[in-house]
Coordinates of C-alpha atoms and ligand atoms in Angstrom, one line a residue:
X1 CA 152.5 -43.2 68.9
X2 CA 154.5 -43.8 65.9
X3 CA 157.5 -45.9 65.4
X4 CA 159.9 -42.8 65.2
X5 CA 163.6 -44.7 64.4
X6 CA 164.2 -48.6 62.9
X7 CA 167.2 -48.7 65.2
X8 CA 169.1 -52.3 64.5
X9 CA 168.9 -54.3 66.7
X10 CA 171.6 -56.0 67.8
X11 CA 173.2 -57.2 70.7
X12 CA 175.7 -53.9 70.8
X13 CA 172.4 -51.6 70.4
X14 CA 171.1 -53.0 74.1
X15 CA 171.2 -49.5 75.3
X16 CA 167.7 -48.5 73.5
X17 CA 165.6 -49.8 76.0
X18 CA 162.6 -46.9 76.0
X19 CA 163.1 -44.3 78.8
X20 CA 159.5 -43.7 79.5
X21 CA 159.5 -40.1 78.2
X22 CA 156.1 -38.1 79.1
X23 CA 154.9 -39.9 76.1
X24 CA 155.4 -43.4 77.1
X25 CA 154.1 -42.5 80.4
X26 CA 151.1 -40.8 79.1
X27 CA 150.3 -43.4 76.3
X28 CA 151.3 -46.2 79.3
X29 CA 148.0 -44.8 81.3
X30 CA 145.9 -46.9 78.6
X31 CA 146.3 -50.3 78.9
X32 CA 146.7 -52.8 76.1
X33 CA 144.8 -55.8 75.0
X34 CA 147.0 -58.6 76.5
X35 CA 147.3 -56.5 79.8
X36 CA 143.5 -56.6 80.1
X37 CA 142.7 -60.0 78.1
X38 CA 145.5 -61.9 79.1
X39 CA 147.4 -60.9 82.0
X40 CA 144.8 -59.7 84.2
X41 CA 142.7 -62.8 84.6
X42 CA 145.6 -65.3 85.4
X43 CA 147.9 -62.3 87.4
X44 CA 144.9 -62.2 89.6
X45 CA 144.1 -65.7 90.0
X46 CA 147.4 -66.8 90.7
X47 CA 148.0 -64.5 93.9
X48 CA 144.9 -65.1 95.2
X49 CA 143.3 -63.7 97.8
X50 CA 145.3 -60.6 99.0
X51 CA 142.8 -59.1 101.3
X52 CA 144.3 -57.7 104.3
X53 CA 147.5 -58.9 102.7
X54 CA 151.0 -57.1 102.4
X55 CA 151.8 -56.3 98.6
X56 CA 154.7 -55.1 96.9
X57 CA 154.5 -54.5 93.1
X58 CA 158.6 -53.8 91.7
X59 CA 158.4 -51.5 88.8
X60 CA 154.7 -50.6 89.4
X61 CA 154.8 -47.7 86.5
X62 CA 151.4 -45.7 87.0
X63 CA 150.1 -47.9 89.4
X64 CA 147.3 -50.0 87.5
X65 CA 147.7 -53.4 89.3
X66 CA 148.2 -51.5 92.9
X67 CA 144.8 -49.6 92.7
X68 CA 142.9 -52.9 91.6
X69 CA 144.5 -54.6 94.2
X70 CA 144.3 -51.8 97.0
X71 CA 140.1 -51.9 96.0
X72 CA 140.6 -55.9 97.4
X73 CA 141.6 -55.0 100.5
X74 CA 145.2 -55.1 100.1
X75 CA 148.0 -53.3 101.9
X76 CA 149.9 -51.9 98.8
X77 CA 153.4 -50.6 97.9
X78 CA 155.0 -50.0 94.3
X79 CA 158.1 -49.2 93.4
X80 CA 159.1 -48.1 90.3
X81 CA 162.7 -46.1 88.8
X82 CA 161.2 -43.7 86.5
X83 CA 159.8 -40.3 88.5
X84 CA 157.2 -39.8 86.5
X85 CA 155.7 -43.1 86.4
X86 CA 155.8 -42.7 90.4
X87 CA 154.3 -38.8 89.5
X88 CA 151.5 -40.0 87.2
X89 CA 150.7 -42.8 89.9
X90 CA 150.5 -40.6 92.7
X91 CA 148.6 -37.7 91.0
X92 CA 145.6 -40.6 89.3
X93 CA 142.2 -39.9 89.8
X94 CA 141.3 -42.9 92.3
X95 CA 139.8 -43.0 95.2
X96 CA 142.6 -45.6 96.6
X97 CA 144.9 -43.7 95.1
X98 CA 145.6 -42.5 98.9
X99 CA 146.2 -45.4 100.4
X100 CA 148.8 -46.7 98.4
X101 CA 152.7 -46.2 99.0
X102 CA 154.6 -45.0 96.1
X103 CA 158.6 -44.8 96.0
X104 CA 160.8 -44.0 92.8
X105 CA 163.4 -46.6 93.2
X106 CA 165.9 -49.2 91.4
X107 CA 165.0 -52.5 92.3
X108 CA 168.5 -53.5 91.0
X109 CA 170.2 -52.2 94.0
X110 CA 168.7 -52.4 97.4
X111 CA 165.4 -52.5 98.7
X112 CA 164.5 -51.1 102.1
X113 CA 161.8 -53.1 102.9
X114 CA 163.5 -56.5 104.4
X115 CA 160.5 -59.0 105.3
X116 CA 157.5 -57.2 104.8
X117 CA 155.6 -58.5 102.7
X118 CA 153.2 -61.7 101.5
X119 CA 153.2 -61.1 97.8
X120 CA 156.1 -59.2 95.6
X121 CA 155.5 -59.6 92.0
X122 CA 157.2 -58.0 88.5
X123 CA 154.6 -57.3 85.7
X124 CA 156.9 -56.7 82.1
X125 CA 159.6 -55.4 84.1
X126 CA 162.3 -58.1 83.7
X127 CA 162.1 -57.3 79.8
X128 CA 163.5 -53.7 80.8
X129 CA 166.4 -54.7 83.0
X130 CA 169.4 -54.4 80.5
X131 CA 172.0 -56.8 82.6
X132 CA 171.7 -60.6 83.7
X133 CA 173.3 -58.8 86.8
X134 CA 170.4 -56.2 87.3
X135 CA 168.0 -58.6 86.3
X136 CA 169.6 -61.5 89.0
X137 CA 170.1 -58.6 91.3
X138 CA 166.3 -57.6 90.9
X139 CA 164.9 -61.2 91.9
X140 CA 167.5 -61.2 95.2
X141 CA 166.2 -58.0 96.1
X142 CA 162.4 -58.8 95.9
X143 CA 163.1 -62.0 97.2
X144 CA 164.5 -60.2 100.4
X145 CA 160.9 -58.2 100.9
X146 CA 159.3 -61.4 101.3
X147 CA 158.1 -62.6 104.8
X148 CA 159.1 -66.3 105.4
X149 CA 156.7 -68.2 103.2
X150 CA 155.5 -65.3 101.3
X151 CA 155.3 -65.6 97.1
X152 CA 157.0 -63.8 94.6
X153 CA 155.0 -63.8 91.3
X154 CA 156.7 -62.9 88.2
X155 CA 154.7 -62.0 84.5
X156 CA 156.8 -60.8 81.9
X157 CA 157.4 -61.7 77.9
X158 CA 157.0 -65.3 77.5
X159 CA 161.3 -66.5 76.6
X160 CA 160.3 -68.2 73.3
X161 CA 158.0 -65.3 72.3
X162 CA 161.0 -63.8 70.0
X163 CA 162.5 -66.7 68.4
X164 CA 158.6 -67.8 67.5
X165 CA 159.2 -64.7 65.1
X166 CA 155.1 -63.0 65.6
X167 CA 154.1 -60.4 63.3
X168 CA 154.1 -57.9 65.9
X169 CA 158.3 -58.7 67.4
X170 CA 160.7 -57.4 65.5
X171 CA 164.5 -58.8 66.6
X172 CA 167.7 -59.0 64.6
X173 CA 168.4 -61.1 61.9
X174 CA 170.9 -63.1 63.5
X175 CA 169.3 -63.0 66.8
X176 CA 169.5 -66.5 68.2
X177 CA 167.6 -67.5 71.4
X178 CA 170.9 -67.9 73.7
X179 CA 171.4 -63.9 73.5
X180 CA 170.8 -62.8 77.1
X181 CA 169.7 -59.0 76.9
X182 CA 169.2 -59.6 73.0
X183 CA 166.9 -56.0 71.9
X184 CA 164.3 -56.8 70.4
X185 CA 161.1 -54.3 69.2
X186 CA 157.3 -55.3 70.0
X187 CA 154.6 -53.8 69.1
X188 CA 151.3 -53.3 71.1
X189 CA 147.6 -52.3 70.5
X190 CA 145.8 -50.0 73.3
X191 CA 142.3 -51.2 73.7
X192 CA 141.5 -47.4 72.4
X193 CA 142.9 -48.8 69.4
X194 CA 146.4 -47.0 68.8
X195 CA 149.5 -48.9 68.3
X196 CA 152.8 -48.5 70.6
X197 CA 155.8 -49.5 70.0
X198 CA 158.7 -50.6 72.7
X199 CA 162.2 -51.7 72.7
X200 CA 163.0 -54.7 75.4
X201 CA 165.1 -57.0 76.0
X202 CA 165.2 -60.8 76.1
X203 CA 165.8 -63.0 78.8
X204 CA 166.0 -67.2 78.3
X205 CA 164.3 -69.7 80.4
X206 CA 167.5 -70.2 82.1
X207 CA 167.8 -66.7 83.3
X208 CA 164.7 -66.1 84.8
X209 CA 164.4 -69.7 86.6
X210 CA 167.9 -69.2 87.1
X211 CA 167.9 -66.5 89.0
X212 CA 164.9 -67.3 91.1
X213 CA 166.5 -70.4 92.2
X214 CA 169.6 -67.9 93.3
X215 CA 167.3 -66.1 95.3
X216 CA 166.6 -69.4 97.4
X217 CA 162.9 -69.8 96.2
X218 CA 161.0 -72.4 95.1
X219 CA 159.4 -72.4 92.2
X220 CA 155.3 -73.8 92.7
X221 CA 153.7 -72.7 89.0
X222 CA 154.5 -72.2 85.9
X223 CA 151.9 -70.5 83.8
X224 CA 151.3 -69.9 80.1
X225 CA 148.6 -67.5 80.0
X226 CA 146.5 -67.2 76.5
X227 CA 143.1 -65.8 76.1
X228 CA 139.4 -66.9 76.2
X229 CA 137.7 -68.2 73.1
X230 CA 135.0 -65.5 73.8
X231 CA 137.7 -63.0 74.0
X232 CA 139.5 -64.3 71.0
X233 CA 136.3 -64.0 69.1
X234 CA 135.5 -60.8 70.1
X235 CA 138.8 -59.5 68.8
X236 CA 140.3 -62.4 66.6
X237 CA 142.9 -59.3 65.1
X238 CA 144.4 -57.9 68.6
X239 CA 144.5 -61.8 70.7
X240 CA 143.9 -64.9 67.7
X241 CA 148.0 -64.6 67.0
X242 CA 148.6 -65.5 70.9
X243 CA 146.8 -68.6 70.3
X244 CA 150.0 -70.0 68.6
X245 CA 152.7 -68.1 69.7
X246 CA 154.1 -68.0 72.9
X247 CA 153.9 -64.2 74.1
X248 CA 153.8 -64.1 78.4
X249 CA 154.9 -66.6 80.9
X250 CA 154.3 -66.0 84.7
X251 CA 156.2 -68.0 87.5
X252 CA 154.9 -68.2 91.3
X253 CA 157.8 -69.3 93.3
X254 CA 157.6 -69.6 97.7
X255 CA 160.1 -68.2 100.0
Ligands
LIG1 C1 156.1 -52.1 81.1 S1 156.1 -51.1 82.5 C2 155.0 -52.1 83.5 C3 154.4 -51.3 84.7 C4 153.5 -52.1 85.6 N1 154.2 -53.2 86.1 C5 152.3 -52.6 84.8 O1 152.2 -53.7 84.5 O2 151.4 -51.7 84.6 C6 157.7 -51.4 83.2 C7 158.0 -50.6 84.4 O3 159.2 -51.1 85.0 C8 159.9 -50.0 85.5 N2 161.3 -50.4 85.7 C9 162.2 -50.8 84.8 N3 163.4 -51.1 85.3 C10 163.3 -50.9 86.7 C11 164.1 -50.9 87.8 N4 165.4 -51.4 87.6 N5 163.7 -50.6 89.0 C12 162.4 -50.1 89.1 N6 161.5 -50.0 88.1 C13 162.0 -50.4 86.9 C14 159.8 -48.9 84.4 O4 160.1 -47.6 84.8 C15 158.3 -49.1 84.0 O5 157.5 -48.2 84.8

């Protein structure tokens, strides 16, 4: 997918977060080197055993994390706002496909699923929430899922990964790393080898260990994932940059 409009990117321009058009969604169904390299080893490891377990994945677009964790043993539910995230999720060809429950959703407002569930977790959603509101609103809301005790895990863009300035963020000239919902422009190589490009927003430290202390949890881990040296030799081009920029964070935080 190309990059079809420079649009600026400044804090008035907030608005251009993408819209997952058929495109995204399609191009969304092949996932990206620091999904597989990166996120999936430590996303993993940090919630554990979830066999026989009660998941909820918040913003669960096609459904990639839900199926791998539903082939575990998992009880699984995703929610997700775009309709045909939920469509593409419900219609892949996966044998435990079946067994998981799929509801189009804002997680911004409500959540009908009070106490139900051991593990809730956000992968690169937060960075698509346009308001500190939404965004606190979101972390109250999966916080309420939770049984007593149960974990919420959050992954998203690492808060320093736009003022570190990689090769592959683009942000305003003047952006400064206090701008809450700042746009900024990332792009991201498929492991079939096509570059995407998405427009996100940025949320500080403060914000997102802000508004999980809000919520009444506790935070337990902070994680900055990076990749393997094997992996980084395998593809120095796509992963070597992560080595010295900071581009995901994940938080594990107890109700
Ligand atoms: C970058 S995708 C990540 C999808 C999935 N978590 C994964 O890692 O494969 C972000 C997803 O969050 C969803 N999303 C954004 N804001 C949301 C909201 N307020 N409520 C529910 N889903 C939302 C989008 O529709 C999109 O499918």
């Amino acid at each position: 997918m190309n990059n079809p409009e420079e649009i600026a990117l400044t804090p008035e321009n907030k608005n251009i977060i993408h819209e997952w058009t058929i495109e995204q969604v399609e191009s969304a169904s092949k996932p990206n080197f620091g999904k597989v390299f990166v996120t999936a080893p430590y996303l993993l490891a940090l919630m554990g055993d979830v066999s026989s377990r009660d998941v909820l994945e918040l913003g669960c677009g096609n459904g990639f994390w839900l199926r791998m964790l539903a082939r575990t043993g998992a009880r699984v539910t995703g929610i997700d706002l775009a309709e045909n995230q939920i469509e593409a999720a419900k219609n892949w060809d996966d044998p435990n496909t079946q067994n998981i429950d799929y509801r189009v959703g804002d997680v911004s407002t409500a959540i009908d699923l009070q106490e139900k569930f051991d593990v809730a977790f956000f992968e690169h959603v937060l960075l698509e929430i346009p308001t500190k509101e939404g965004l606190e609103n979101a972390i109250q809301n999966a916080a309420n899922t939770l049984k007593p005790g149960g974990s919420l895990i959050i992954s998203d863009m690492h808060p320093f990964a736009p003022s570190s300035r990689p090769d592959n963020l683009r942000i305003a000239e003047d952006f400064n790393y206090f701008d809450s919902a700042a746009p900024f422009e990332i792009q991201s190589k498929r492991m079939d080898g096509e570059i995407i490009y998405y427009k996100d927003v940025h949320w500080t430290l403060g914000d997102i260990t802000g508004a999980i202390a809000k919520a009444g949890l506790k935070i337990t881990d902070v994680i900055e994932p990076l990749p393997s040296e094997n992996d980084v030799t395998q593809y120095p081009e796509e992963l070597s940059y992560r080595l010295t920029h900071p581009m995901a964070i994940m938080f594990k935080a107890i109700k």
